[in-house]
Short mmCIF file of C-alpha atoms in Angstrom, two decimals:
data_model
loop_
_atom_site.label_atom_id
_atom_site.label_comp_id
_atom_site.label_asym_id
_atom_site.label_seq_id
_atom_site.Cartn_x
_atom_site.Cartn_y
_atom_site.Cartn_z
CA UNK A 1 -52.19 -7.53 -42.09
CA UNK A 2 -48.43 -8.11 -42.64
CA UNK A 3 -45.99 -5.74 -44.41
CA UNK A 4 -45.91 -6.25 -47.87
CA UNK A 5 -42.38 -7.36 -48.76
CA UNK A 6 -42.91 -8.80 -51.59
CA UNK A 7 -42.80 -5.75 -52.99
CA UNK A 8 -39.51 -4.72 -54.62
CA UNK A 9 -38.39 -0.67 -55.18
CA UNK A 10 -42.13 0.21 -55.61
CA UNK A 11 -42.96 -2.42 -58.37
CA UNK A 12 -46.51 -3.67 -57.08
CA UNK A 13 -47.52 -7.26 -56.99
CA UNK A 14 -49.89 -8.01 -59.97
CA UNK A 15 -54.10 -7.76 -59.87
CA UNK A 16 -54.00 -11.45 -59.50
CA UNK A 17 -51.20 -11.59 -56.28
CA UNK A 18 -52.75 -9.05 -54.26
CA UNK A 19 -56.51 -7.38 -53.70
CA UNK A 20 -55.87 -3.42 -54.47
CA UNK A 21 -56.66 -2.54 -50.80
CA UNK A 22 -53.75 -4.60 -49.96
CA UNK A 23 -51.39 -2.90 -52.12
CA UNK A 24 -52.31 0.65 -50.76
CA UNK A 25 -52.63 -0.42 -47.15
CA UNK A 26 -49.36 -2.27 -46.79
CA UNK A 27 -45.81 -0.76 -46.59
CA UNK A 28 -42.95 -0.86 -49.33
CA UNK A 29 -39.57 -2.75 -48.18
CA UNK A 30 -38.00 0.43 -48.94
CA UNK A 31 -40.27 2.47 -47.16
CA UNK A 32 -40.09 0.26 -43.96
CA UNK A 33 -36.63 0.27 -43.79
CA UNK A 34 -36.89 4.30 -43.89
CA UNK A 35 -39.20 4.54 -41.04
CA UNK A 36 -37.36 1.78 -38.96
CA UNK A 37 -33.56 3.36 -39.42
CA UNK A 38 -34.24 6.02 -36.68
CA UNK A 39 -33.92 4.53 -33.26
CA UNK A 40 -36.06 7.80 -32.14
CA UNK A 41 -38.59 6.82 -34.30
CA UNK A 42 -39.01 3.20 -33.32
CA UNK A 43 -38.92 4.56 -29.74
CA UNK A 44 -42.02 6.51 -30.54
CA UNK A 45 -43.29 3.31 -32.01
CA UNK A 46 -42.59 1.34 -29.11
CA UNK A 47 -44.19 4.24 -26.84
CA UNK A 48 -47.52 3.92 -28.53
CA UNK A 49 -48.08 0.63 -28.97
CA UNK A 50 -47.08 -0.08 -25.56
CA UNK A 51 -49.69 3.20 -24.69
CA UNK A 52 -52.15 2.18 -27.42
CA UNK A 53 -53.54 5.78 -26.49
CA UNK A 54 -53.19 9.43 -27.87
CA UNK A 55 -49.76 10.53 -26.22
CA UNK A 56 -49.15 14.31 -26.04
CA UNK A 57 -45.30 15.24 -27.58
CA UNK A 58 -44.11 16.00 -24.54
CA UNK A 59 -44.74 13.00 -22.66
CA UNK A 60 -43.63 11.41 -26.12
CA UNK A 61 -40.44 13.59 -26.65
CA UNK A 62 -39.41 12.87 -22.21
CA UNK A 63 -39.92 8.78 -22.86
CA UNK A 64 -37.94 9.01 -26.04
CA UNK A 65 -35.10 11.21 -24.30
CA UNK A 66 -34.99 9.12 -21.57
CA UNK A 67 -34.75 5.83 -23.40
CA UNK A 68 -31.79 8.07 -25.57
CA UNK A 69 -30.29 8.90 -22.35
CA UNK A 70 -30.75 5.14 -20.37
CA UNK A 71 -32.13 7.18 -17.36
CA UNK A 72 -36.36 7.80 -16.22
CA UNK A 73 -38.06 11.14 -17.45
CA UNK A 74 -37.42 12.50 -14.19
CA UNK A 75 -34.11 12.45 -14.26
CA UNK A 76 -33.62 14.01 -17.74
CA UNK A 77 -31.29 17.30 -18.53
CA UNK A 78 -33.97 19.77 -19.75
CA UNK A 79 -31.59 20.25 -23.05
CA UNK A 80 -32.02 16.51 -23.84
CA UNK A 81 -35.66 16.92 -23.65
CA UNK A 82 -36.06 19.92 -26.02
CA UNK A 83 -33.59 18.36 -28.62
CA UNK A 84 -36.02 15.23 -28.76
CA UNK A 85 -39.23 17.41 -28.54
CA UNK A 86 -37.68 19.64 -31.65
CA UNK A 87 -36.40 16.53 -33.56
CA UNK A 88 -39.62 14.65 -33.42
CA UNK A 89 -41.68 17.96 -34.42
CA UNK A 90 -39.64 19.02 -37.09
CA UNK A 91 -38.29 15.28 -38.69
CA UNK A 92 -39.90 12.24 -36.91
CA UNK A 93 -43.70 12.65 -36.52
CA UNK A 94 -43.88 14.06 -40.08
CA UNK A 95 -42.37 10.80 -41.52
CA UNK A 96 -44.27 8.50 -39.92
CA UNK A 97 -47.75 10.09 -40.51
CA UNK A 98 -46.75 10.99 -43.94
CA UNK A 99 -47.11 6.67 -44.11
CA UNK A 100 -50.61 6.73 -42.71
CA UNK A 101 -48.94 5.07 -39.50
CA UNK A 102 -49.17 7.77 -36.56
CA UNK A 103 -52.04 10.81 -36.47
CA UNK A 104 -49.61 13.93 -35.30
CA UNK A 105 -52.18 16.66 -34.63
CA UNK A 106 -49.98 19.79 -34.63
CA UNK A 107 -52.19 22.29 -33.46
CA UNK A 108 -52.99 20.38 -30.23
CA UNK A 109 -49.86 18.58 -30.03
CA UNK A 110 -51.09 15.53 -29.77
CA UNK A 111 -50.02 12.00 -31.74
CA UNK A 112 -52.34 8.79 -31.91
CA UNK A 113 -51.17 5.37 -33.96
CA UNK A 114 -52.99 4.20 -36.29
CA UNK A 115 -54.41 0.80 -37.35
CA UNK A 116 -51.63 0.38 -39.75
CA UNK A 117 -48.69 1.23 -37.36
CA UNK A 118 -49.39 -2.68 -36.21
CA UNK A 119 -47.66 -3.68 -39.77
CA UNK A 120 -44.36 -2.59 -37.62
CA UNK A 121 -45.62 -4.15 -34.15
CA UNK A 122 -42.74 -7.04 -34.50
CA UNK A 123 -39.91 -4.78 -35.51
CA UNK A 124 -40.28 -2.35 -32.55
CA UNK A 125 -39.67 -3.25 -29.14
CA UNK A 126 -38.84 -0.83 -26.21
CA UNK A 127 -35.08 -1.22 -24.68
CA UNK A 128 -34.50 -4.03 -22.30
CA UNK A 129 -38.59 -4.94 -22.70
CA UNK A 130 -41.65 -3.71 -21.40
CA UNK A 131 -41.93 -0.17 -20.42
CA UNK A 132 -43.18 -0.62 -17.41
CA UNK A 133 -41.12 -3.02 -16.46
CA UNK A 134 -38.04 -0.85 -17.33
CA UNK A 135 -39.42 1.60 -14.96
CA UNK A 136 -39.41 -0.62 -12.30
CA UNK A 137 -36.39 -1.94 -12.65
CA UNK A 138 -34.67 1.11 -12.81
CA UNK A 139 -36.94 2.43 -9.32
CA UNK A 140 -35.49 -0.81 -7.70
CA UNK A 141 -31.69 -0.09 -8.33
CA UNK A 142 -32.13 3.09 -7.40
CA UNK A 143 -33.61 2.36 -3.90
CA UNK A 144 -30.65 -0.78 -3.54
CA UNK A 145 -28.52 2.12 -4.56
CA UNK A 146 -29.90 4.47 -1.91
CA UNK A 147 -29.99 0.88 0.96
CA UNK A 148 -26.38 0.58 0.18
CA UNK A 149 -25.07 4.01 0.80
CA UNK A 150 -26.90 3.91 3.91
CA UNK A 151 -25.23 0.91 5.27
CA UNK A 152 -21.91 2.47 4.17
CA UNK A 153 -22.29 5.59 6.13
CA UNK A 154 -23.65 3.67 9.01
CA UNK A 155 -20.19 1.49 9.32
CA UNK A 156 -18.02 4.01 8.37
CA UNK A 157 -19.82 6.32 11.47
CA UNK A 158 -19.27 3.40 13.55
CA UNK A 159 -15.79 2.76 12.42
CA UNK A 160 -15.18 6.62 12.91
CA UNK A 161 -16.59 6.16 16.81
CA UNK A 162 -14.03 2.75 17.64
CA UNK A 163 -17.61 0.73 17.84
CA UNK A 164 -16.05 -1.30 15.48
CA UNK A 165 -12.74 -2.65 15.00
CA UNK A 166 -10.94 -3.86 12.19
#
């Protein structure tokens, strides 16, 4: 099902435009541009559908952080990580299951999408593409970054020992 924006500050299609299941299960304009403004919460978005699994907030709060931060989650400043974790307790996970479009189980800390977070599938995307291909990418420079240094230090030892002259 698409998003409903034919829909226009609340003001439902009539009987005869839409089937009353479609009304309720769609999303208002206004409503989707709400949930969308928050680049933390179409990172959460983008987490689960590329997950499609229940995610625990941690794991949620780290990817989010480290998208926020253009770094990996093992790499992240413990204090970016709690203000994400905090933010998406308190603000973020609240909005977007108060829409019907994430399950945030609070008492197990645990969030799950739901069938109608697909109505925002083609406005969410994860930064530069596929999370798993962002991961790799950013493991590759690191170990060109690590090759490189090594070649450095190995010419600038044999500089140091007259092996090499300039």
């Amino acid at each position: 099902m698409s998003v409903d924006l034919g829909t226009d500050a609340g003001v439902p299609k009539s009987d005869s435009e839409a089937a009353p299941n479609d009304i309720e299960e769609s999303i208002r304009k206004d409503d989707l541009f709400h949930l969308l403004q928050s680049s933390r919460r179409r990172f959460v978005l983008a987490y689960l559908q590329e997950l499609n699994q229940e995610v625990s907030l941690g794991e949620l709060a780290d990817q989010v952080a480290a998208w926020e931060h253009n770094t990996t989650t093992d790499k992240l400043l413990s204090n970016d990580r709690r203000k994400v974790y905090i933010s998406l307790y308190q603000v973020h996970l609240d909005s977007l299951e108060e829409y019907g479009i994430i399950n945030f189980d609070k008492d197990r800390v645990f969030v799950t999408r739901t069938e109608k977070a697909s109505q925002l599938d083609p406005y969410v995307d994860t930064p530069n593409g596929n999370y798993h291909e962002l991961q790799a990418e950013t493991q590759s420079r690191e170990l060109l970054i690590q090759r490189s240094l090594v070649i450095c230090g190995i010419v600038l030892f044999l500089l140091s020992i007259g092996h090499i002259a300039l």
